[in-house]
Amino acid sequence: MRINFETVLAHASERLAVIDRDATRQEQVNIFKRFLKIETERLRIRHRFGLGGNEITSGRCYLVDLVVCRACHLAASEFIPSDELNNCAVIALGGYGRRELAPCSDVDILFLQAGRRSKNISKFVEQVLYLLWDMGLTVGHSFRSISDCVAMARNDLHSRTAMAEARLLTGNAHLFRRLARELDDSIFKNRRETSSFLETMRQELEARYDRFGRAVCVQEPNVKEGVGGLRDLHAVLWIGHARYGARGLDDLRAQDIISGEKYAAARRAYDFIARVRNEAHFTTNRRTDLLTLDLQPTLAANLNYKPKRGLMASEIFMRDYYRRAQELHHFCESFLVQAMEARSAKRRIISRAKPFSASFENRQGQFYLTIRRNQQAELAIQPSYEVRRGKLYLKNGQADFRSNAMRMIEAFAVAQNEGIALSDELKLAIRSNLSLVDRNFRASKEAGHSLIAMLNRKGRVGFALRMMHEAGFLGRLLPEFARVTFLVQHDFYHKYTIDEHTLKAIEALDLLASEYNDRLARFSKVFAEIEHAAPLYLGLLLHDIGKGRGKGHVERGVHIAKRVCERLNLDERSAQQVSFLVKHHLLMSHISQRRDLNEEGLIKNFVATVDDLDHLNSLLLLTYADTSGVGPGVWNDWKATLLWELYTRARQHFTGGRPRKWDWSHAAQIKQSLIESLRAEFVPSEVERHLAMMPERYLRATEPERVAQHFRAIKQLGNGPLAVAWSAAEDKHYSELTIYTQDSAGLIARIAGTLTASGINILSADVYTREDGLVIDTFKVCEPSGHSAVAPAAWPKVERNLKAAIEGSFNVAAAVEMQQAKAVRPIRRRKHHQPIKPSVRFDSEASATNTVIEVKAEDELGLVYKIASTLAGLGLSINFAKIATEKSHALDVFYVTDSEGEKLRASDMPHVERALVEALGGEISAKLKEAV
């Protein structure tokens, strides 16, 4: 069903020719609208029958051309006398000028004038724009002279690129040619302007890549502006025009600036991505360039993707998208290097490198690589390499790997050793010989030892693995990794596909060895303790290897990891460590972010699982890297604090230290130690009385210095309703707010609501209630915009509101609602958005004295207040809480007891779950209804 432009033209002649200047504006608009609606629907049908992306965009462009030209002629007949008609040209710019117009894209038009702007031409332009706007087109317009256009092109990058693709629609052709001539003479063919443009384009590219995560495989890619999106090819076209004077991709091929293979790959990739973008526009009926998680299944269905081999249709669709986007991005990268690099003939010969633990021998100027197989040494000549223009080349153009597949690994090892990327020629040579990486090669000791040796290069592993991945070699060497390549993760937590997330995580681990960061110095110190890094890097490489096969990815991942270690001939100790890391890669993040680290038995059980210091060190670093690789901003100081606290508590068990200055096992000894340490400031009997009335957990969790602070604040409280103490953490990323008051029903909910109403974000809550009703509640809080301490200037107002809330004169619920109304809400990205369904999970084993309730829900302002209010309404006491938010989802953890101070009974849990789900606006399942 190809587009028949003659048929479209005939339809336009029939429909649009009847419009005359005597018709009313509404009659004119209605005729234009009917024509556009019919032809747009025909385009949609052709698209759904499989017409290529470029054909649809050019068809849409032809359709809009007819409408714009007819609107211009209609307006000209009314407002421009014949003697003034030659003073104006109507010109298409940008993508519209390039004859690429997606279904809902903007229509960019330049009204070019000759001489002074007359009232008639101004009225003409105004009439044209009103017509186009009224018929539903989104029009970007400008009204300029030739000198204005030249000045804009000189000073504004986007104006220059738009005018580089200018195309005459209607009007004075001579005027348009004058503009083209002026732009060529003053801008496009001016060497100084071209040099400045190329540098500006380089900076613009870098800035765009920074905005979109510098990765093709982001979870929700932007098909136009993202890395590997349509804009990558546009950059090629603009730079090709500036550097070579080429008018489009066909011209670049005709001039033999790009090869036939690269031309075909770029065309294929661009057409696919354009087709995806067209579908997004047709589906949403608006300009939609972001492939959001909830839109992807709809696009996949409309593009006729089906589930296959355990993968959802959307996963298969996104894999195809990432492959094409990667292809387009690689084409863009190689072209830009070719067009923009300094053409230096300087070469650096690399005659020897040590890609892995093997010996080299120099025999009359030739270097030989010695490989051992079955205790027998064999000699294989090593090809020489050279560095040209910052890339690695085979010397003298040697690119034949057919005689020895080990040379591929050697190429990556040399690049890793020298810290340089492979040249396009070398990448192509490797891709052309990937069939050599077969089952026998993967199982060879040489291949396994070589990979392990590369994984032992701290600080350079991610660089090497990314090169191997982009060349297709990593997926051939480790087919298990190929299984998760370009596999999107259907959650709102991970920003990247599994393979990209893994490489980002490995690169984050590299930074601990290659760069100094004051905030990460303690993690770097631990990394320095690890002598052999390969098991850690391999565990990180395989930690998500079980995904994409349904639920239970950890168990599957362990099985796969064992198989990989066996194939790589890893020694038993290293293989065991890799399996341990894959099995427990979520353990430290879950415990540190969701559990009370002062809970008796928690550290003991964790230490028993970890078993030794090497495991602990590796698991700490893997947890840091895994979290860092999720997406920008996911790793933060608060998570670092929680993780480091868990690590240091556990490390003391392996290094012979003690978690406290006293013996944890005997409460009497703990009390005595506290009394002695505070004797100089407080009467021992007062300290003893205070400790006797506090919960047993207080004894284990509170340092003498903190107990002293509590005593001073209690004295300050006296008979008053409230005492408040603020402090900032040493690294200043959160504040501690301790509240002293008398217990009352719903106290935690009122405090949480007051903090929310004051614009403060709650990170955790630690709650103690003495037997006489005195409450000591400590909240870790921060600014809502990020993890930074609450400014001291805000403290007095917060304290006044807290006092009023406790006394009952502050309407907490109303204040929360007001704050919600004032807050800048995240825009709901589309009508397809499906908020996460609230869920509740109970854990009676994690604490000796409390039931742990985990509440997962869509994040919203006042969520902690809503949950705390519900629990208070059920008569439950909150003794500890941790609050975690990732993207739009929250996971809030509460340690609770019933009205008698006991754990929840199993029979009570369904009632609590139902109340929480209802409070959070969720639907009650039939199973839960039956249980209640």
mmCIF file of C-alpha atoms in Angstrom, residues 706-928:
data_model
loop_
_atom_site.group_PDB
_atom_site.id
_atom_site.type_symbol
_atom_site.label_atom_id
_atom_site.label_comp_id
_atom_site.label_asym_id
_atom_site.label_seq_id
_atom_site.Cartn_x
_atom_site.Cartn_y
_atom_site.Cartn_z
ATOM 1 C CA ARG A 706 23.200 10.243 73.259
ATOM 2 C CA VAL A 707 21.760 9.205 76.632
ATOM 3 C CA ALA A 708 23.318 12.342 78.126
ATOM 4 C CA GLN A 709 21.653 14.446 75.423
ATOM 5 C CA HIS A 710 18.342 12.826 76.254
ATOM 6 C CA PHE A 711 18.757 13.621 79.969
ATOM 7 C CA ARG A 712 19.477 17.285 79.260
ATOM 8 C CA ALA A 713 16.441 17.582 76.981
ATOM 9 C CA ILE A 714 14.179 15.843 79.526
ATOM 10 C CA LYS A 715 15.253 18.349 82.158
ATOM 11 C CA GLN A 716 14.535 21.150 79.670
ATOM 12 C CA LEU A 717 11.081 19.696 78.994
ATOM 13 C CA GLY A 718 10.045 19.894 82.661
ATOM 14 C CA ASN A 719 6.252 20.200 82.707
ATOM 15 C CA GLY A 720 6.081 21.672 79.201
ATOM 16 C CA PRO A 721 4.341 19.992 76.259
ATOM 17 C CA LEU A 722 7.407 19.649 74.048
ATOM 18 C CA ALA A 723 11.191 19.847 73.818
ATOM 19 C CA VAL A 724 13.014 19.670 70.490
ATOM 20 C CA ALA A 725 16.666 19.076 69.597
ATOM 21 C CA TRP A 726 18.185 19.425 66.134
ATOM 22 C CA SER A 727 21.522 18.183 64.854
ATOM 23 C CA ALA A 728 23.090 17.758 61.423
ATOM 24 C CA ALA A 729 25.029 14.687 60.348
ATOM 25 C CA GLU A 730 28.761 15.155 59.820
ATOM 26 C CA ASP A 731 28.408 14.927 56.032
ATOM 27 C CA LYS A 732 25.438 17.361 56.141
ATOM 28 C CA HIS A 733 23.078 15.340 53.940
ATOM 29 C CA TYR A 734 20.376 14.949 56.569
ATOM 30 C CA SER A 735 19.304 16.350 59.943
ATOM 31 C CA GLU A 736 18.280 14.579 63.123
ATOM 32 C CA LEU A 737 15.205 15.910 64.872
ATOM 33 C CA THR A 738 14.562 14.506 68.355
ATOM 34 C CA ILE A 739 11.202 15.217 69.968
ATOM 35 C CA TYR A 740 10.492 14.852 73.703
ATOM 36 C CA THR A 741 6.869 14.862 74.786
ATOM 37 C CA GLN A 742 4.165 12.791 76.480
ATOM 38 C CA ASP A 743 2.690 9.903 74.543
ATOM 39 C CA SER A 744 -0.800 10.208 73.099
ATOM 40 C CA ALA A 745 -2.920 8.403 70.524
ATOM 41 C CA GLY A 746 -1.780 9.068 66.945
ATOM 42 C CA LEU A 747 1.315 11.011 68.040
ATOM 43 C CA ILE A 748 3.574 9.666 65.274
ATOM 44 C CA ALA A 749 0.948 10.438 62.650
ATOM 45 C CA ARG A 750 0.625 14.032 63.891
ATOM 46 C CA ILE A 751 4.384 14.523 63.903
ATOM 47 C CA ALA A 752 4.736 12.988 60.425
ATOM 48 C CA GLY A 753 1.890 15.140 59.110
ATOM 49 C CA THR A 754 3.359 18.308 60.616
ATOM 50 C CA LEU A 755 6.752 17.621 59.052
ATOM 51 C CA THR A 756 5.090 16.945 55.694
ATOM 52 C CA ALA A 757 3.077 20.165 55.966
ATOM 53 C CA SER A 758 6.353 21.990 56.701
ATOM 54 C CA GLY A 759 7.892 20.700 53.464
ATOM 55 C CA ILE A 760 10.275 18.255 55.156
ATOM 56 C CA ASN A 761 11.072 14.785 53.882
ATOM 57 C CA ILE A 762 11.178 11.931 56.435
ATOM 58 C CA LEU A 763 13.920 9.315 55.974
ATOM 59 C CA SER A 764 13.439 7.268 59.140
ATOM 60 C CA ALA A 765 11.866 7.361 62.567
ATOM 61 C CA ASP A 766 13.182 5.808 65.773
ATOM 62 C CA VAL A 767 10.597 5.777 68.542
ATOM 63 C CA TYR A 768 11.041 5.084 72.283
ATOM 64 C CA THR A 769 8.342 5.320 74.952
ATOM 65 C CA ARG A 770 9.172 5.158 78.649
ATOM 66 C CA GLU A 771 6.902 3.335 81.050
ATOM 67 C CA ASP A 772 5.755 6.688 82.460
ATOM 68 C CA GLY A 773 4.602 7.821 78.986
ATOM 69 C CA LEU A 774 7.575 10.014 78.105
ATOM 70 C CA VAL A 775 8.336 9.764 74.378
ATOM 71 C CA ILE A 776 11.779 10.177 72.776
ATOM 72 C CA ASP A 777 11.260 10.125 69.009
ATOM 73 C CA THR A 778 14.175 10.702 66.639
ATOM 74 C CA PHE A 779 13.476 11.491 62.991
ATOM 75 C CA LYS A 780 16.105 11.620 60.266
ATOM 76 C CA VAL A 781 14.860 14.292 57.874
ATOM 77 C CA CYS A 782 16.043 16.234 54.844
ATOM 78 C CA GLU A 783 14.952 18.804 52.305
ATOM 79 C CA PRO A 784 12.390 17.479 49.781
ATOM 80 C CA SER A 785 14.481 18.566 46.790
ATOM 81 C CA GLY A 786 17.349 16.224 47.687
ATOM 82 C CA HIS A 787 19.321 14.649 50.467
ATOM 83 C CA SER A 788 20.551 17.745 52.251
ATOM 84 C CA ALA A 789 20.100 18.844 55.839
ATOM 85 C CA VAL A 790 17.138 20.997 56.815
ATOM 86 C CA ALA A 791 18.227 24.643 56.958
ATOM 87 C CA PRO A 792 18.429 26.033 60.545
ATOM 88 C CA ALA A 793 16.301 28.977 59.427
ATOM 89 C CA ALA A 794 13.355 26.596 59.075
ATOM 90 C CA TRP A 795 13.665 25.070 62.554
ATOM 91 C CA PRO A 796 11.658 27.646 64.606
ATOM 92 C CA LYS A 797 8.573 27.401 62.391
ATOM 93 C CA VAL A 798 8.678 23.607 62.451
ATOM 94 C CA GLU A 799 8.935 23.642 66.260
ATOM 95 C CA ARG A 800 5.955 26.012 66.567
ATOM 96 C CA ASN A 801 3.850 23.774 64.339
ATOM 97 C CA LEU A 802 4.878 20.654 66.273
ATOM 98 C CA LYS A 803 3.944 22.265 69.583
ATOM 99 C CA ALA A 804 0.572 23.339 68.187
ATOM 100 C CA ALA A 805 -0.067 19.873 66.735
ATOM 101 C CA ILE A 806 0.672 18.165 70.059
ATOM 102 C CA GLU A 807 -1.539 20.629 71.911
ATOM 103 C CA GLY A 808 -4.336 20.126 69.379
ATOM 104 C CA SER A 809 -4.462 23.685 67.988
ATOM 105 C CA PHE A 810 -2.902 22.802 64.608
ATOM 106 C CA ASN A 811 -5.115 21.060 62.030
ATOM 107 C CA VAL A 812 -2.605 18.564 60.677
ATOM 108 C CA ALA A 813 -4.876 17.039 58.025
ATOM 109 C CA ALA A 814 -5.790 20.447 56.605
ATOM 110 C CA ALA A 815 -2.147 21.555 56.619
ATOM 111 C CA VAL A 816 -1.094 18.419 54.716
ATOM 112 C CA GLU A 817 -3.830 19.017 52.138
ATOM 113 C CA MET A 818 -2.671 22.610 51.713
ATOM 114 C CA GLN A 819 0.925 21.495 51.224
ATOM 115 C CA GLN A 820 -0.209 18.937 48.667
ATOM 116 C CA ALA A 821 -2.067 21.653 46.766
ATOM 117 C CA LYS A 822 0.998 23.923 46.768
ATOM 118 C CA ALA A 823 3.497 21.250 45.833
ATOM 119 C CA VAL A 824 4.673 20.980 42.250
ATOM 120 C CA ARG A 825 3.205 17.674 41.206
ATOM 121 C CA PRO A 826 4.982 15.461 38.704
ATOM 122 C CA ILE A 827 3.063 15.523 35.450
ATOM 123 C CA ARG A 828 1.251 12.295 34.796
ATOM 124 C CA ARG A 829 2.976 11.332 31.637
ATOM 125 C CA ARG A 830 -0.029 9.981 29.765
ATOM 126 C CA LYS A 831 -3.470 8.610 30.107
ATOM 127 C CA HIS A 832 -2.024 5.087 29.836
ATOM 128 C CA HIS A 833 -0.145 5.512 33.131
ATOM 129 C CA GLN A 834 -1.076 2.782 35.586
ATOM 130 C CA PRO A 835 -0.132 3.674 39.171
ATOM 131 C CA ILE A 836 1.335 0.868 41.238
ATOM 132 C CA LYS A 837 -1.241 -1.013 43.244
ATOM 133 C CA PRO A 838 -0.719 -0.668 47.011
ATOM 134 C CA SER A 839 0.569 -3.841 48.614
ATOM 135 C CA VAL A 840 1.267 -4.828 52.221
ATOM 136 C CA ARG A 841 3.684 -7.469 53.486
ATOM 137 C CA PHE A 842 4.170 -8.691 57.064
ATOM 138 C CA ASP A 843 7.361 -10.111 58.575
ATOM 139 C CA SER A 844 7.229 -11.566 62.063
ATOM 140 C CA GLU A 845 10.742 -13.019 62.002
ATOM 141 C CA ALA A 846 12.854 -9.912 61.404
ATOM 142 C CA SER A 847 12.365 -8.530 64.917
ATOM 143 C CA ALA A 848 12.209 -10.153 68.315
ATOM 144 C CA THR A 849 9.623 -7.702 69.662
ATOM 145 C CA ASN A 850 7.888 -6.120 66.646
ATOM 146 C CA THR A 851 5.981 -7.099 63.554
ATOM 147 C CA VAL A 852 7.483 -5.503 60.449
ATOM 148 C CA ILE A 853 4.992 -4.084 57.961
ATOM 149 C CA GLU A 854 6.253 -3.210 54.476
ATOM 150 C CA VAL A 855 3.952 -0.942 52.479
ATOM 151 C CA LYS A 856 4.623 -0.496 48.769
ATOM 152 C CA ALA A 857 2.631 2.222 47.014
ATOM 153 C CA GLU A 858 2.670 5.056 44.514
ATOM 154 C CA ASP A 859 4.680 7.848 46.068
ATOM 155 C CA GLU A 860 2.735 10.924 47.104
ATOM 156 C CA LEU A 861 3.176 13.827 49.455
ATOM 157 C CA GLY A 862 1.887 12.862 52.888
ATOM 158 C CA LEU A 863 2.115 9.108 52.319
ATOM 159 C CA VAL A 864 3.886 8.498 55.656
ATOM 160 C CA TYR A 865 1.222 10.570 57.428
ATOM 161 C CA LYS A 866 -1.548 8.579 55.754
ATOM 162 C CA ILE A 867 -0.013 5.214 56.720
ATOM 163 C CA ALA A 868 0.815 6.312 60.266
ATOM 164 C CA SER A 869 -2.723 7.663 60.761
ATOM 165 C CA THR A 870 -4.206 4.371 59.594
ATOM 166 C CA LEU A 871 -1.997 2.340 61.927
ATOM 167 C CA ALA A 872 -2.860 4.670 64.817
ATOM 168 C CA GLY A 873 -6.545 4.254 64.041
ATOM 169 C CA LEU A 874 -6.094 0.504 64.410
ATOM 170 C CA GLY A 875 -4.553 0.990 67.859
ATOM 171 C CA LEU A 876 -1.056 -0.020 66.759
ATOM 172 C CA SER A 877 2.143 1.568 68.055
ATOM 173 C CA ILE A 878 4.942 2.479 65.643
ATOM 174 C CA ASN A 879 8.347 1.837 67.210
ATOM 175 C CA PHE A 880 10.605 2.275 64.209
ATOM 176 C CA ALA A 881 10.238 3.254 60.551
ATOM 177 C CA LYS A 882 12.331 3.558 57.400
ATOM 178 C CA ILE A 883 11.137 5.439 54.347
ATOM 179 C CA ALA A 884 12.430 4.730 50.833
ATOM 180 C CA THR A 885 11.334 6.287 47.548
ATOM 181 C CA GLU A 886 12.560 5.367 44.074
ATOM 182 C CA LYS A 887 11.151 7.245 41.098
ATOM 183 C CA SER A 888 7.363 7.255 41.582
ATOM 184 C CA HIS A 889 7.233 4.353 44.044
ATOM 185 C CA ALA A 890 7.617 4.237 47.809
ATOM 186 C CA LEU A 891 8.502 1.353 50.095
ATOM 187 C CA ASP A 892 7.820 2.337 53.701
ATOM 188 C CA VAL A 893 8.727 -0.036 56.535
ATOM 189 C CA PHE A 894 7.137 0.152 60.000
ATOM 190 C CA TYR A 895 7.984 -1.831 63.128
ATOM 191 C CA VAL A 896 4.733 -2.072 65.093
ATOM 192 C CA THR A 897 3.197 -3.650 68.172
ATOM 193 C CA ASP A 898 -0.437 -4.000 69.181
ATOM 194 C CA SER A 899 -2.170 -2.159 72.029
ATOM 195 C CA GLU A 900 -0.637 -4.602 74.534
ATOM 196 C CA GLY A 901 2.910 -4.100 73.228
ATOM 197 C CA GLU A 902 3.003 -7.497 71.546
ATOM 198 C CA LYS A 903 3.601 -8.627 67.983
ATOM 199 C CA LEU A 904 0.557 -8.804 65.717
ATOM 200 C CA ARG A 905 -1.344 -12.054 65.725
ATOM 201 C CA ALA A 906 -1.763 -13.773 62.375
ATOM 202 C CA SER A 907 -5.514 -13.265 62.637
ATOM 203 C CA ASP A 908 -5.019 -9.475 62.907
ATOM 204 C CA MET A 909 -2.907 -9.098 59.783
ATOM 205 C CA PRO A 910 -5.707 -9.262 57.153
ATOM 206 C CA HIS A 911 -7.589 -6.467 58.952
ATOM 207 C CA VAL A 912 -4.468 -4.300 59.009
ATOM 208 C CA GLU A 913 -3.748 -5.039 55.365
ATOM 209 C CA ARG A 914 -7.292 -4.170 54.301
ATOM 210 C CA ALA A 915 -7.255 -0.883 56.212
ATOM 211 C CA LEU A 916 -3.951 0.160 54.652
ATOM 212 C CA VAL A 917 -4.935 -0.795 51.106
ATOM 213 C CA GLU A 918 -8.237 1.070 51.419
ATOM 214 C CA ALA A 919 -6.511 4.140 52.879
ATOM 215 C CA LEU A 920 -4.125 4.184 49.929
ATOM 216 C CA GLY A 921 -6.922 3.893 47.379
ATOM 217 C CA GLY A 922 -6.247 0.305 46.338
ATOM 218 C CA GLU A 923 -8.688 -2.449 45.470
ATOM 219 C CA ILE A 924 -9.340 -5.233 47.957
ATOM 220 C CA SER A 925 -8.695 -8.655 46.472
ATOM 221 C CA ALA A 926 -11.255 -11.415 46.792
ATOM 222 C CA LYS A 927 -8.766 -13.453 48.808
ATOM 223 C CA LEU A 928 -8.305 -10.616 51.305
#
